[in-house]
Amino acid sequence: FRCTILLFAPFLSDHGLAIVELLSLLLVSVLWGCTNPLLKRGTEGIEEVSETSRVSQLLAEVKFLFSNIKYLVPFLLNQSGSVVYYYTLSTTELSFAVPVANSLTFLCTLLTGKLLGEEFGGKEAVAGMFLTLAGVTLCVISSIDGQDTGKLNMTQPVL
């Protein structure tokens, strides 16, 4: 991720794509992706919660989750990523923001899961990570090219 930013940083501000937007999308990806495996770990034990009615089951599960610090902290960090994302969407093109944020979130989830000892996925996961980074790089280049030349690129609608 840092490599992608450093590669394009000299060109971004000159071509209309603010570096703040790219850094915001990176922050969103880290907040979402790194908290996904932690949220999964924080829900361990919820299967043991058992109540007689559906409503009381739901309330007991909510109580279990929100009284569990291992769930609550990653949940709040994840939600703060959503706040940053919605703000970033107001200043960034959707055709750029959505694929970049979602693909980098996937990478952050994989890497964090691996650091926590989860199954990684082998060679296919590594190939997928490189393809994802290549796709993000193409999105950045496409955004730079379209704004630099004033010509329409494939992500801009024809009116």
Short mmCIF file of C-alpha atoms in Angstrom, two decimals:
data_model
loop_
_atom_site.label_atom_id
_atom_site.label_comp_id
_atom_site.label_asym_id
_atom_site.label_seq_id
_atom_site.Cartn_x
_atom_site.Cartn_y
_atom_site.Cartn_z
CA PHE A 1 0.00 0.00 0.00
CA ARG A 2 2.73 2.38 1.00
CA CYS A 3 4.58 1.42 -2.18
CA THR A 4 1.56 2.38 -4.30
CA ILE A 5 1.24 5.75 -2.58
CA LEU A 6 4.94 6.53 -2.85
CA LEU A 7 4.97 5.53 -6.51
CA PHE A 8 2.22 7.97 -7.44
CA ALA A 9 2.65 10.68 -4.79
CA PRO A 10 4.65 13.10 -6.98
CA PHE A 11 1.96 13.02 -9.67
CA LEU A 12 -1.23 13.02 -7.62
CA SER A 13 -1.48 16.64 -6.57
CA ASP A 14 -0.54 17.85 -10.05
CA HIS A 15 -3.27 15.79 -11.68
CA GLY A 16 -6.32 16.60 -9.60
CA LEU A 17 -6.38 13.51 -7.39
CA ALA A 18 -5.58 14.87 -3.97
CA ILE A 19 -3.15 12.80 -1.96
CA VAL A 20 -5.52 13.32 0.97
CA GLU A 21 -8.20 11.35 -0.88
CA LEU A 22 -5.85 8.45 -1.53
CA LEU A 23 -4.61 8.49 2.08
CA SER A 24 -8.22 8.61 3.29
CA LEU A 25 -9.05 5.53 1.24
CA LEU A 26 -5.97 3.80 2.62
CA LEU A 27 -7.06 4.69 6.17
CA VAL A 28 -10.54 3.31 5.47
CA SER A 29 -9.03 0.09 4.12
CA VAL A 30 -6.82 -0.34 7.17
CA LEU A 31 -9.65 0.40 9.61
CA TRP A 32 -12.02 -2.00 7.86
CA GLY A 33 -9.55 -4.70 6.87
CA CYS A 34 -7.52 -4.93 10.05
CA THR A 35 -10.61 -5.06 12.24
CA ASN A 36 -12.36 -7.87 10.32
CA PRO A 37 -10.27 -10.71 11.81
CA LEU A 38 -10.43 -9.04 15.23
CA LEU A 39 -14.23 -8.86 15.01
CA LYS A 40 -14.28 -12.55 14.14
CA ARG A 41 -12.19 -13.32 17.22
CA GLY A 42 -14.35 -11.07 19.37
CA THR A 43 -17.45 -13.08 18.54
CA GLU A 44 -15.96 -16.33 19.84
CA GLY A 45 -18.29 -17.74 22.46
CA ILE A 46 -21.49 -16.23 21.08
CA GLU A 47 -22.64 -19.74 20.18
CA GLU A 48 -22.91 -20.45 23.91
CA VAL A 49 -25.55 -17.72 24.36
CA SER A 50 -28.92 -19.42 24.48
CA GLU A 51 -32.35 -18.02 25.24
CA THR A 52 -35.88 -19.34 24.78
CA SER A 53 -37.39 -16.74 22.44
CA ARG A 54 -35.97 -15.06 19.37
CA VAL A 55 -36.21 -11.58 20.87
CA SER A 56 -34.48 -12.56 24.11
CA GLN A 57 -31.85 -14.45 22.07
CA LEU A 58 -31.16 -11.32 20.02
CA LEU A 59 -30.93 -9.14 23.13
CA ALA A 60 -28.64 -11.64 24.86
CA GLU A 61 -26.33 -11.75 21.83
CA VAL A 62 -26.21 -7.95 21.61
CA LYS A 63 -25.42 -7.79 25.33
CA PHE A 64 -22.70 -10.42 24.89
CA LEU A 65 -21.08 -8.52 22.03
CA PHE A 66 -21.21 -5.04 23.52
CA SER A 67 -20.00 -6.15 26.93
CA ASN A 68 -17.03 -7.89 25.31
CA ILE A 69 -14.06 -5.51 24.94
CA LYS A 70 -12.46 -7.86 22.38
CA TYR A 71 -15.42 -7.16 20.13
CA LEU A 72 -16.29 -3.60 21.10
CA VAL A 73 -12.92 -1.96 20.33
CA PRO A 74 -12.58 -3.45 16.81
CA PHE A 75 -16.25 -2.66 16.18
CA LEU A 76 -15.78 1.01 17.05
CA LEU A 77 -12.62 1.24 14.94
CA ASN A 78 -14.45 -0.42 12.05
CA GLN A 79 -17.31 2.04 12.33
CA SER A 80 -14.89 4.97 12.40
CA GLY A 81 -13.64 3.64 9.06
CA SER A 82 -17.19 3.96 7.76
CA VAL A 83 -17.33 7.59 8.87
CA VAL A 84 -14.06 8.34 7.05
CA TYR A 85 -15.36 6.44 3.99
CA TYR A 86 -18.59 8.44 3.76
CA TYR A 87 -16.66 11.68 4.09
CA THR A 88 -14.20 10.55 1.41
CA LEU A 89 -17.06 9.63 -0.93
CA SER A 90 -18.18 13.26 -0.84
CA THR A 91 -14.87 14.39 -2.33
CA THR A 92 -13.80 11.43 -4.47
CA GLU A 93 -15.23 9.87 -7.62
CA LEU A 94 -17.24 6.74 -6.83
CA SER A 95 -15.66 4.89 -9.73
CA PHE A 96 -12.30 5.37 -8.02
CA ALA A 97 -13.16 5.24 -4.31
CA VAL A 98 -15.23 2.06 -4.21
CA PRO A 99 -12.84 -0.34 -5.97
CA VAL A 100 -9.76 1.07 -4.24
CA ALA A 101 -11.26 0.95 -0.74
CA ASN A 102 -12.78 -2.51 -1.17
CA SER A 103 -9.74 -4.13 -2.76
CA LEU A 104 -7.30 -2.69 -0.23
CA THR A 105 -9.66 -3.75 2.57
CA PHE A 106 -9.41 -7.30 1.24
CA LEU A 107 -5.62 -7.11 1.35
CA CYS A 108 -5.62 -5.73 4.90
CA THR A 109 -7.98 -8.48 6.02
CA LEU A 110 -5.75 -11.18 4.51
CA LEU A 111 -2.56 -9.77 5.99
CA THR A 112 -4.04 -9.17 9.44
CA GLY A 113 -5.54 -12.64 9.47
CA LYS A 114 -2.16 -14.10 8.59
CA LEU A 115 -0.49 -12.12 11.39
CA LEU A 116 -3.09 -13.52 13.79
CA GLY A 117 -2.34 -17.08 12.66
CA GLU A 118 -5.32 -17.65 10.40
CA GLU A 119 -5.19 -19.73 7.23
CA PHE A 120 -3.74 -17.61 4.44
CA GLY A 121 -4.78 -19.38 1.26
CA GLY A 122 -1.39 -20.26 -0.19
CA LYS A 123 -0.14 -19.32 -3.64
CA GLU A 124 -3.61 -18.38 -4.85
CA ALA A 125 -3.96 -15.76 -2.12
CA VAL A 126 -0.54 -14.30 -2.93
CA ALA A 127 -1.43 -14.17 -6.64
CA GLY A 128 -4.74 -12.53 -5.74
CA MET A 129 -2.97 -9.93 -3.64
CA PHE A 130 -0.64 -9.01 -6.51
CA LEU A 131 -3.55 -8.86 -8.96
CA THR A 132 -5.46 -6.65 -6.53
CA LEU A 133 -2.51 -4.28 -6.17
CA ALA A 134 -2.19 -4.20 -9.97
CA GLY A 135 -5.88 -3.31 -10.24
CA VAL A 136 -5.58 -0.54 -7.67
CA THR A 137 -2.54 0.79 -9.52
CA LEU A 138 -4.52 0.80 -12.78
CA CYS A 139 -7.36 2.69 -11.06
CA VAL A 140 -4.93 5.33 -9.84
CA ILE A 141 -3.27 5.62 -13.26
CA SER A 142 -6.66 5.80 -14.98
CA SER A 143 -7.79 8.53 -12.61
CA ILE A 144 -4.60 10.49 -13.19
CA ASP A 145 -4.76 10.09 -16.98
CA GLY A 146 -8.41 11.08 -17.23
CA GLN A 147 -7.95 14.24 -15.18
CA ASP A 148 -4.65 15.18 -16.78
CA THR A 149 -5.69 15.10 -20.43
CA GLY A 150 -9.25 16.26 -19.99
CA LYS A 151 -10.33 13.30 -22.11
CA LEU A 152 -12.93 10.84 -20.98
CA ASN A 153 -11.63 7.62 -19.55
CA MET A 154 -13.60 4.40 -19.23
CA THR A 155 -14.89 5.30 -15.76
CA GLN A 156 -16.49 8.59 -16.81
CA PRO A 157 -20.03 8.55 -18.22
CA VAL A 158 -20.67 9.97 -21.67
CA LEU A 159 -23.36 12.67 -21.63
#
